[in-house]
Amino acid sequence: EALLVESGGGFVQPGRSLRLSCAASGFTFGDYAMHWVRQAPGKGLEWVSGISWNSDTKGYADSVKGRFRISRDNAKNSLFLEMNSLRDDDTALYYCAKNGRGTGTYPDYWGQGTLVIVSS
Amino acid sequence: SYELTQPPSLSVSPGQTARITCSGDALPKKYAYWYQQKSGQAPVLVIYEDTKRPSGIPERFSGSSSGTMATLTISGAQVGDEADYYCFSSDSSSNLFFGTGTKVTVL
């Protein structure tokens, strides 16, 4: 069974950077696209970024474009999210998620999340 | 920015049918996906590609789509189905979005 474990969250001041990691196991990581999804406290889900299985294709929500960068290391079964120029409204629980089977682009299995708090 | 609009809340009695709608202009050409998120937990996929149910999801969960609206139906809702439900889809440029979310209460 798939297991996704996020790490790297914490308390950071506005304007600073943070790098999130996601360790994957229980499935062939290199076969699947991956996603980052966030949820601000008491709010709904927001798709943040996604990356294809071979890193050729990357996508970002408008709210993070130009500030966040997604990457992966298939040899280490790991997904990353580099977050720069952080703002108060980036405060959220950040989930790593595996893409579903087939041709569709959608998260199907999620980790438990890592909390990022941006505040002065 | 593209919007997938859901009713904020829905309340049904146990055993009744709950229908959650998701409205979006690109839905005639894009699949809808549905997630259940119980309090304090990570979301769980309950419907993919409009109508398909992942393994392990009870048969009382079903999906449909017509025109600009997708619908998640919970037939014979149970107290354990109380959760927030989110649709997910893409716009005409394949940018990805979640719906606004619907809080379902079963009591």
Coordinates of N, CA and C in Angstrom, one line a residue:
Chain A
E1 N 0.8 -1.2 0.0 CA 0.0 0.0 0.0 C 0.9 1.3 0.0
A2 N 0.4 2.3 -0.7 CA 1.2 3.5 -0.8 C 1.3 4.2 0.5
L3 N 2.5 4.8 0.7 CA 2.7 5.6 1.9 C 3.5 6.8 1.5
L4 N 3.0 8.0 1.9 CA 3.6 9.2 1.6 C 3.8 10.0 3.0
V5 N 5.1 10.4 3.2 CA 5.4 11.1 4.5 C 6.0 12.4 4.2
E6 N 5.3 13.5 4.5 CA 5.8 14.8 4.2 C 6.7 15.3 5.4
S7 N 7.6 16.2 5.1 CA 8.5 16.8 6.2 C 9.0 18.1 5.7
G8 N 9.5 18.9 6.6 CA 10.1 20.2 6.3 C 9.3 21.4 6.7
G9 N 8.1 21.2 7.1 CA 7.3 22.3 7.5 C 7.8 22.9 8.8
G10 N 7.3 24.1 9.1 CA 7.7 24.8 10.3 C 7.3 26.2 10.3
F11 N 7.9 27.0 11.2 CA 7.6 28.4 11.4 C 8.6 29.2 10.6
V12 N 8.2 30.1 9.8 CA 9.1 30.9 9.0 C 8.6 32.3 8.8
Q13 N 9.5 33.3 8.8 CA 9.1 34.7 8.6 C 8.8 35.0 7.2
P14 N 7.9 36.0 7.0 CA 7.6 36.4 5.6 C 8.8 36.8 4.8
G15 N 8.8 36.4 3.5 CA 10.0 36.7 2.7 C 11.1 35.6 2.7
R16 N 11.0 34.7 3.7 CA 12.0 33.7 3.7 C 11.6 32.5 2.9
S17 N 12.5 31.4 2.9 CA 12.3 30.2 2.1 C 12.2 29.0 3.0
L18 N 11.6 28.0 2.4 CA 11.4 26.7 3.1 C 11.4 25.6 2.0
R19 N 11.9 24.4 2.3 CA 11.9 23.3 1.4 C 11.1 22.2 2.0
L20 N 10.1 21.7 1.3 CA 9.3 20.6 1.8 C 9.8 19.3 1.1
S21 N 9.7 18.2 1.8 CA 10.1 16.9 1.2 C 8.9 15.9 1.4
C22 N 8.9 15.0 0.5 CA 7.8 13.9 0.6 C 8.5 12.6 0.3
A23 N 8.6 11.7 1.2 CA 9.2 10.3 1.0 C 8.1 9.4 0.7
A24 N 8.3 8.7 -0.5 CA 7.2 7.7 -1.0 C 7.7 6.3 -0.8
S25 N 6.7 5.4 -0.6 CA 7.0 4.0 -0.5 C 5.7 3.2 -0.8
G26 N 5.9 1.9 -1.1 CA 4.7 1.1 -1.3 C 4.2 1.1 -2.7
F27 N 4.8 1.8 -3.6 CA 4.5 1.8 -5.0 C 5.7 2.3 -5.9
T28 N 5.6 2.1 -7.2 CA 6.7 2.4 -8.0 C 6.7 3.9 -8.3
F29 N 7.4 4.7 -7.5 CA 7.3 6.1 -7.5 C 7.6 6.7 -8.9
G30 N 8.6 6.2 -9.6 CA 8.9 6.8 -10.9 C 7.9 6.6 -11.9
D31 N 6.9 5.8 -11.7 CA 5.8 5.6 -12.7 C 4.7 6.6 -12.6
Y32 N 4.7 7.5 -11.6 CA 3.5 8.3 -11.3 C 3.9 9.8 -11.3
A33 N 3.0 10.6 -11.8 CA 3.0 12.0 -11.5 C 2.7 12.3 -10.1
M34 N 3.1 13.4 -9.6 CA 2.9 13.7 -8.1 C 2.4 15.2 -8.0
H35 N 1.8 15.4 -6.9 CA 1.1 16.7 -6.6 C 1.5 17.2 -5.2
W36 N 1.4 18.6 -5.1 CA 1.4 19.2 -3.8 C 0.0 19.9 -3.7
V37 N -0.7 19.8 -2.6 CA -2.0 20.4 -2.4 C -1.9 21.0 -1.0
R38 N -2.5 22.2 -0.8 CA -2.4 22.8 0.6 C -3.8 23.1 1.1
Q39 N -3.9 23.3 2.4 CA -5.2 23.7 3.0 C -4.9 24.6 4.1
A40 N -5.3 25.9 3.9 CA -5.1 26.9 5.0 C -6.1 26.5 6.2
P41 N -5.7 27.0 7.4 CA -6.5 26.6 8.5 C -8.0 27.0 8.4
G42 N -8.9 26.0 8.5 CA -10.3 26.2 8.4 C -10.8 26.5 7.0
K43 N -10.0 26.3 6.0 CA -10.3 26.6 4.6 C -10.4 25.3 3.7
G44 N -10.6 25.5 2.5 CA -10.7 24.4 1.5 C -9.4 24.0 1.0
L45 N -9.4 23.0 0.1 CA -8.2 22.5 -0.6 C -7.8 23.4 -1.7
E46 N -6.5 23.6 -1.9 CA -6.0 24.3 -3.1 C -4.9 23.5 -3.7
W47 N -5.0 23.2 -5.0 CA -4.0 22.5 -5.7 C -2.8 23.5 -5.9
V48 N -1.6 23.1 -5.6 CA -0.4 24.0 -5.6 C 0.4 23.8 -6.8
S49 N 0.8 22.5 -7.0 CA 1.8 22.2 -8.0 C 1.8 20.7 -8.4
G50 N 2.2 20.4 -9.6 CA 2.3 19.0 -10.0 C 3.5 18.8 -10.9
I51 N 3.9 17.5 -11.0 CA 5.1 17.2 -11.8 C 4.9 15.8 -12.4
S52 N 5.2 15.7 -13.7 CA 5.1 14.4 -14.4 C 6.1 13.4 -13.9
W53 N 5.9 12.2 -14.3 CA 6.8 11.1 -13.8 C 8.3 11.3 -14.1
N54 N 8.5 12.0 -15.2 CA 9.9 12.1 -15.6 C 10.4 13.6 -15.5
S55 N 9.6 14.4 -14.8 CA 9.9 15.8 -14.5 C 9.9 16.7 -15.7
D56 N 9.4 16.2 -16.9 CA 9.3 17.0 -18.1 C 8.3 18.1 -18.0
T57 N 7.2 17.8 -17.3 CA 6.1 18.7 -17.2 C 5.8 19.1 -15.8
K58 N 5.8 20.4 -15.5 CA 5.5 20.9 -14.2 C 4.4 22.0 -14.3
G59 N 3.5 22.0 -13.3 CA 2.5 23.0 -13.3 C 2.4 23.7 -11.9
Y60 N 1.9 24.9 -11.9 CA 1.8 25.7 -10.7 C 0.4 26.4 -10.7
A61 N -0.1 26.6 -9.5 CA -1.2 27.5 -9.3 C -0.7 28.9 -9.5
D62 N -1.6 29.8 -9.9 CA -1.2 31.2 -10.1 C -0.7 31.8 -8.9
S63 N -1.3 31.4 -7.7 CA -0.9 32.0 -6.4 C 0.5 31.7 -6.0
V64 N 1.2 30.7 -6.6 CA 2.6 30.4 -6.2 C 3.5 30.5 -7.4
K65 N 3.0 30.7 -8.6 CA 3.9 30.7 -9.8 C 5.0 31.8 -9.6
G66 N 6.2 31.4 -9.9 CA 7.3 32.3 -9.8 C 8.0 32.3 -8.5
R67 N 7.3 31.7 -7.5 CA 7.9 31.7 -6.1 C 8.2 30.2 -5.6
F68 N 7.4 29.3 -6.1 CA 7.6 27.9 -5.7 C 8.1 27.1 -6.8
R69 N 8.9 26.1 -6.5 CA 9.5 25.2 -7.5 C 9.3 23.7 -7.1
I70 N 8.8 22.9 -7.9 CA 8.6 21.5 -7.6 C 9.7 20.7 -8.3
S71 N 10.1 19.6 -7.7 CA 11.1 18.7 -8.2 C 11.0 17.3 -7.6
R72 N 11.6 16.4 -8.2 CA 11.6 15.0 -7.7 C 12.9 14.3 -8.0
D73 N 13.1 13.3 -7.2 CA 14.3 12.4 -7.3 C 13.8 11.0 -7.4
N74 N 13.6 10.4 -8.6 CA 13.1 9.1 -8.6 C 14.0 8.0 -8.0
A75 N 15.3 8.3 -8.0 CA 16.2 7.3 -7.5 C 16.0 7.2 -5.9
K76 N 15.6 8.3 -5.3 CA 15.4 8.3 -3.9 C 13.9 8.3 -3.5
N77 N 13.0 8.1 -4.5 CA 11.6 8.1 -4.2 C 11.1 9.3 -3.4
S78 N 11.5 10.4 -3.9 CA 11.3 11.7 -3.1 C 10.7 12.8 -4.0
L79 N 9.8 13.6 -3.4 CA 9.2 14.7 -4.1 C 9.6 15.9 -3.2
F80 N 9.8 17.1 -3.9 CA 10.2 18.3 -3.1 C 9.3 19.5 -3.6
L81 N 9.2 20.5 -2.7 CA 8.6 21.7 -3.0 C 9.5 22.8 -2.4
E82 N 10.2 23.6 -3.2 CA 11.0 24.7 -2.7 C 10.1 26.0 -2.8
M83 N 9.9 26.6 -1.6 CA 9.0 27.7 -1.5 C 9.9 29.0 -1.1
N84 N 9.8 29.9 -2.0 CA 10.5 31.2 -1.8 C 9.6 32.4 -1.6
S85 N 10.1 33.5 -1.1 CA 9.3 34.7 -0.9 C 8.0 34.4 -0.2
L86 N 8.1 33.6 0.8 CA 6.8 33.2 1.5 C 6.0 34.4 2.1
R87 N 4.7 34.2 2.0 CA 3.8 35.3 2.5 C 2.9 34.7 3.6
D88 N 2.2 35.6 4.3 CA 1.3 35.1 5.3 C 0.3 34.1 4.8
D89 N -0.2 34.4 3.6 CA -1.3 33.6 3.1 C -0.8 32.2 2.5
D90 N 0.5 31.9 2.6 CA 1.0 30.6 2.3 C 0.9 29.7 3.5
T91 N 0.5 30.2 4.7 CA 0.3 29.4 5.8 C -0.8 28.3 5.6
A92 N -0.4 27.1 5.7 CA -1.3 26.0 5.4 C -0.7 24.6 5.8
L93 N -1.5 23.6 5.7 CA -1.1 22.2 5.8 C -0.8 21.8 4.4
Y94 N 0.4 21.4 4.1 CA 0.8 21.0 2.7 C 0.8 19.5 2.6
Y95 N 0.0 19.0 1.7 CA -0.1 17.6 1.4 C 0.7 17.2 0.1
C96 N 1.4 16.1 0.2 CA 1.9 15.4 -1.0 C 0.9 14.4 -1.4
A97 N 0.7 14.2 -2.7 CA -0.3 13.3 -3.2 C 0.2 12.6 -4.5
K98 N -0.1 11.3 -4.6 CA 0.3 10.5 -5.8 C -0.8 10.7 -6.8
N99 N -0.4 10.7 -8.1 CA -1.4 10.8 -9.2 C -2.1 9.5 -9.3
G100 N -3.3 9.5 -9.8 CA -4.1 8.3 -10.1 C -3.6 7.6 -11.3
R101 N -4.2 6.4 -11.5 CA -3.8 5.5 -12.6 C -4.4 6.1 -13.9
G102 N -3.9 5.6 -15.0 CA -4.5 6.0 -16.3 C -4.0 7.4 -16.8
T103 N -4.7 8.0 -17.6 CA -4.3 9.2 -18.3 C -4.7 10.5 -17.5
G104 N -5.6 10.4 -16.6 CA -6.1 11.5 -15.9 C -5.0 12.1 -15.0
T105 N -5.2 13.5 -14.7 CA -4.3 14.2 -13.8 C -5.1 14.5 -12.6
Y106 N -4.9 13.7 -11.5 CA -5.6 14.0 -10.3 C -4.9 13.2 -9.2
P107 N -5.0 13.8 -7.9 CA -4.4 13.1 -6.8 C -5.3 11.9 -6.4
D108 N -4.7 10.8 -6.1 CA -5.5 9.7 -5.6 C -5.2 9.2 -4.2
Y109 N -3.9 9.3 -3.8 CA -3.6 8.9 -2.5 C -2.7 10.0 -1.9
W110 N -3.0 10.4 -0.6 CA -2.4 11.6 0.0 C -1.7 11.2 1.3
G111 N -0.6 12.0 1.6 CA 0.0 11.9 2.9 C -0.8 12.6 3.9
Q112 N -0.2 12.7 5.1 CA -0.9 13.3 6.3 C -0.6 14.8 6.4
G113 N 0.4 15.3 5.6 CA 0.6 16.7 5.5 C 1.7 17.2 6.5
T114 N 2.3 18.4 6.1 CA 3.3 19.0 7.0 C 2.8 20.5 7.0
L115 N 2.9 21.1 8.2 CA 2.3 22.4 8.5 C 3.3 23.5 8.3
V116 N 3.0 24.5 7.5 CA 3.8 25.6 7.3 C 3.1 26.8 7.9
I117 N 3.8 27.6 8.7 CA 3.3 28.8 9.3 C 4.2 29.9 9.0
V118 N 3.6 30.9 8.2 CA 4.4 32.1 7.8 C 3.9 33.3 8.7
S119 N 4.8 33.8 9.5 CA 4.4 34.9 10.4 C 5.6 35.6 10.9
S120 N 5.4 36.9 11.1 CA 6.5 37.7 11.7 C 6.4 37.7 13.2
Chain B
S1 N -9.7 33.6 -12.9 CA -9.4 32.3 -12.4 C -10.7 31.4 -12.5
Y2 N -10.5 30.1 -12.8 CA -11.6 29.2 -13.0 C -12.2 28.9 -11.6
E3 N -13.5 28.7 -11.6 CA -14.2 28.3 -10.3 C -15.0 27.1 -10.5
L4 N -14.9 26.2 -9.5 CA -15.8 25.1 -9.4 C -16.7 25.3 -8.2
T5 N -18.0 25.6 -8.4 CA -18.9 26.0 -7.3 C -19.7 24.9 -6.7
Q6 N -19.6 24.8 -5.4 CA -20.4 23.8 -4.7 C -21.2 24.5 -3.6
P7 N -22.4 23.9 -3.2 CA -23.1 24.4 -2.1 C -22.3 24.3 -0.8
P8 N -22.3 25.3 0.0 CA -21.5 25.3 1.2 C -21.8 24.2 2.2
S9 N -23.1 23.8 2.3 CA -23.5 22.8 3.2 C -24.7 22.1 2.8
L10 N -24.9 20.9 3.4 CA -26.0 20.0 3.0 C -26.3 19.1 4.2
S11 N -27.6 19.0 4.6 CA -27.9 18.2 5.7 C -29.0 17.1 5.3
V12 N -28.7 15.9 5.7 CA -29.7 14.8 5.4 C -29.8 13.9 6.7
S13 N -30.9 13.2 6.7 CA -31.1 12.2 7.8 C -30.5 10.9 7.4
P14 N -30.1 10.1 8.4 CA -29.6 8.8 8.1 C -30.5 8.0 7.2
G15 N -29.9 7.4 6.1 CA -30.7 6.6 5.2 C -31.2 7.4 4.0
Q16 N -31.2 8.7 4.1 CA -31.6 9.5 3.0 C -30.5 9.6 1.9
T17 N -30.9 10.2 0.8 CA -29.9 10.4 -0.3 C -29.4 11.8 -0.3
A18 N -28.1 12.0 -0.3 CA -27.4 13.3 -0.4 C -26.9 13.5 -1.8
R19 N -27.2 14.6 -2.4 CA -26.7 14.9 -3.7 C -25.9 16.2 -3.6
I20 N -24.6 16.1 -4.0 CA -23.7 17.3 -3.9 C -23.3 17.7 -5.3
T21 N -23.6 18.9 -5.6 CA -23.3 19.4 -7.0 C -22.0 20.2 -7.1
C22 N -21.5 20.2 -8.3 CA -20.3 20.9 -8.6 C -20.4 21.6 -10.0
S23 N -20.4 22.9 -10.1 CA -20.7 23.6 -11.3 C -19.4 24.2 -11.9
G24 N -19.1 24.0 -13.1 CA -18.0 24.6 -13.8 C -18.1 24.6 -15.3
D25 N -17.7 25.7 -15.9 CA -17.9 25.9 -17.3 C -17.2 24.8 -18.2
A26 N -16.1 24.2 -17.7 CA -15.3 23.3 -18.5 C -15.8 21.8 -18.3
L27 N -16.7 21.6 -17.4 CA -17.1 20.2 -17.1 C -17.6 19.4 -18.2
P28 N -18.3 20.1 -19.3 CA -18.7 19.3 -20.4 C -17.6 18.5 -21.1
K29 N -16.3 19.1 -21.0 CA -15.2 18.4 -21.6 C -14.1 17.9 -20.7
K30 N -14.3 18.1 -19.4 CA -13.3 17.6 -18.4 C -13.9 16.7 -17.4
Y31 N -13.2 15.7 -17.0 CA -13.7 14.8 -15.9 C -13.7 15.6 -14.6
A32 N -14.7 15.1 -13.7 CA -14.7 15.5 -12.4 C -14.3 14.4 -11.4
Y33 N -13.7 14.8 -10.3 CA -13.2 13.8 -9.3 C -13.8 14.3 -8.0
W34 N -14.0 13.4 -7.1 CA -14.6 13.8 -5.8 C -13.8 13.2 -4.6
Y35 N -13.6 14.0 -3.6 CA -12.8 13.7 -2.4 C -13.7 13.9 -1.2
Q36 N -13.5 13.0 -0.2 CA -14.1 13.1 1.1 C -13.0 13.4 2.1
Q37 N -13.3 14.4 2.9 CA -12.3 14.7 4.0 C -13.0 14.8 5.3
K38 N -12.7 13.8 6.1 CA -13.3 13.8 7.5 C -12.4 14.7 8.4
S39 N -13.0 15.2 9.5 CA -12.3 16.1 10.4 C -11.0 15.6 10.8
G40 N -9.9 16.4 10.6 CA -8.6 16.1 11.0 C -7.9 15.1 10.2
Q41 N -8.5 14.7 9.1 CA -7.8 13.6 8.2 C -7.5 14.2 6.9
A42 N -6.6 13.4 6.2 CA -6.3 13.7 4.8 C -7.5 13.3 3.9
P43 N -7.6 14.0 2.8 CA -8.7 13.7 1.8 C -8.6 12.2 1.3
V44 N -9.7 11.7 0.9 CA -9.8 10.3 0.3 C -10.5 10.5 -1.0
L45 N -10.0 9.9 -2.1 CA -10.7 9.9 -3.4 C -11.9 8.9 -3.3
V46 N -13.1 9.4 -3.7 CA -14.3 8.5 -3.6 C -14.9 8.3 -5.0
I47 N -14.6 9.2 -6.0 CA -15.1 9.1 -7.4 C -14.0 9.6 -8.3
Y48 N -13.7 8.9 -9.4 CA -12.8 9.5 -10.4 C -13.4 9.3 -11.8
E49 N -13.0 10.2 -12.7 CA -13.5 10.2 -14.0 C -15.0 10.2 -14.1
D50 N -15.6 11.1 -13.4 CA -17.0 11.3 -13.3 C -17.8 10.3 -12.5
T51 N -17.6 9.0 -12.9 CA -18.5 8.0 -12.4 C -17.8 6.7 -11.8
K52 N -16.5 6.7 -11.8 CA -15.8 5.4 -11.4 C -15.5 5.5 -9.9
R53 N -15.6 4.4 -9.2 CA -15.4 4.2 -7.8 C -14.2 3.5 -7.5
P54 N -13.2 4.1 -6.8 CA -12.0 3.3 -6.4 C -12.3 2.1 -5.6
S55 N -11.4 1.1 -5.6 CA -11.6 -0.1 -4.7 C -11.7 0.4 -3.3
G56 N -12.6 -0.3 -2.6 CA -12.7 0.0 -1.1 C -13.7 1.1 -0.8
I57 N -14.2 1.8 -1.8 CA -15.2 2.8 -1.6 C -16.6 2.2 -1.7
P58 N -17.5 2.4 -0.7 CA -18.8 1.7 -0.7 C -19.6 2.1 -1.9
E59 N -20.5 1.1 -2.3 CA -21.3 1.3 -3.5 C -22.3 2.5 -3.3
R60 N -22.6 2.9 -2.1 CA -23.6 4.0 -1.9 C -23.0 5.3 -2.5
F61 N -21.7 5.4 -2.8 CA -21.2 6.6 -3.4 C -21.2 6.4 -4.9
S62 N -21.8 7.4 -5.6 CA -21.8 7.3 -7.1 C -21.7 8.7 -7.6
G63 N -21.2 8.8 -8.9 CA -21.0 10.1 -9.5 C -21.7 10.1 -10.9
S64 N -22.0 11.3 -11.3 CA -22.6 11.6 -12.6 C -22.2 13.0 -13.1
S65 N -22.3 13.2 -14.4 CA -22.0 14.5 -14.9 C -22.8 14.8 -16.1
S66 N -23.4 16.0 -16.2 CA -24.2 16.4 -17.3 C -24.0 17.9 -17.6
G67 N -23.6 18.2 -18.8 CA -23.3 19.6 -19.1 C -22.3 20.2 -18.2
T68 N -22.6 21.4 -17.5 CA -21.7 22.1 -16.7 C -21.8 21.7 -15.2
M69 N -22.4 20.6 -14.9 CA -22.6 20.2 -13.6 C -22.3 18.7 -13.3
A70 N -21.4 18.4 -12.3 CA -21.1 17.1 -11.9 C -21.8 16.9 -10.5
T71 N -22.2 15.7 -10.2 CA -22.9 15.4 -9.0 C -22.4 14.1 -8.3
L72 N -22.1 14.3 -7.0 CA -21.8 13.1 -6.2 C -23.0 12.8 -5.4
T73 N -23.4 11.5 -5.4 CA -24.6 11.0 -4.7 C -24.2 10.0 -3.7
I74 N -24.7 10.2 -2.5 CA -24.6 9.3 -1.4 C -25.9 8.7 -1.1
S75 N -26.1 7.4 -1.5 CA -27.4 6.8 -1.4 C -27.5 6.1 0.0
G76 N -28.5 6.4 0.8 CA -28.5 5.8 2.1 C -27.4 6.3 3.0
A77 N -27.3 7.6 3.1 CA -26.2 8.2 3.9 C -26.1 7.7 5.3
Q78 N -24.9 7.5 5.8 CA -24.7 7.1 7.1 C -24.0 8.1 8.0
V79 N -24.1 8.0 9.3 CA -23.5 9.0 10.1 C -22.0 9.1 9.9
G80 N -21.4 8.0 9.5 CA -20.0 8.0 9.2 C -19.6 8.7 7.9
D81 N -20.6 9.1 7.1 CA -20.3 9.8 5.9 C -20.2 11.3 6.1
E82 N -20.4 11.8 7.4 CA -20.3 13.2 7.7 C -18.9 13.6 7.4
A83 N -18.7 14.6 6.5 CA -17.4 15.1 6.1 C -17.6 16.3 5.2
D84 N -16.4 16.8 4.8 CA -16.4 17.8 3.8 C -16.1 17.1 2.5
Y85 N -16.8 17.5 1.4 CA -16.6 16.9 0.1 C -16.2 17.9 -0.9
Y86 N -15.2 17.6 -1.7 CA -14.6 18.5 -2.7 C -14.6 17.9 -4.1
C87 N -15.1 18.6 -5.1 CA -14.9 18.2 -6.4 C -13.5 18.7 -6.9
F88 N -13.0 18.2 -8.0 CA -11.7 18.5 -8.6 C -11.8 18.4 -10.1
S89 N -11.3 19.3 -10.8 CA -11.3 19.2 -12.3 C -10.3 20.2 -12.8
S90 N -10.3 20.4 -14.1 CA -9.4 21.3 -14.8 C -10.2 22.3 -15.7
D91 N -9.5 23.4 -16.0 CA -10.2 24.3 -16.9 C -9.8 24.0 -18.3
S92 N -10.2 24.8 -19.3 CA -9.9 24.5 -20.7 C -8.5 24.5 -21.0
S93 N -7.6 25.1 -20.2 CA -6.2 25.1 -20.4 C -5.5 24.0 -19.6
S94 N -6.2 23.2 -18.9 CA -5.7 22.0 -18.1 C -5.1 22.5 -16.8
N95 N -5.4 23.7 -16.4 CA -5.0 24.1 -15.0 C -5.9 23.4 -14.0
L96 N -5.4 23.0 -12.9 CA -6.2 22.2 -11.9 C -6.8 23.0 -10.8
F97 N -8.0 22.6 -10.4 CA -8.7 23.3 -9.3 C -9.5 22.4 -8.5
F98 N -9.7 22.7 -7.2 CA -10.6 22.1 -6.4 C -11.9 23.0 -6.3
G99 N -13.0 22.3 -6.0 CA -14.2 23.1 -5.8 C -14.2 23.7 -4.4
T100 N -15.2 24.5 -4.2 CA -15.3 25.3 -2.9 C -15.6 24.5 -1.7
G101 N -16.0 23.3 -1.9 CA -16.3 22.4 -0.8 C -17.7 22.4 -0.2
T102 N -18.2 21.2 0.2 CA -19.5 21.1 0.8 C -19.4 20.3 2.1
K103 N -19.9 20.9 3.1 CA -20.0 20.2 4.4 C -21.3 19.4 4.5
V104 N -21.2 18.1 4.6 CA -22.3 17.2 4.7 C -22.5 16.8 6.1
T105 N -23.7 17.1 6.6 CA -24.1 16.6 8.0 C -25.2 15.6 7.9
V106 N -25.0 14.5 8.6 CA -26.0 13.4 8.6 C -26.5 13.3 10.0
L107 N -27.8 13.7 10.2 CA -28.4 13.6 11.6 C -29.9 13.6 11.5

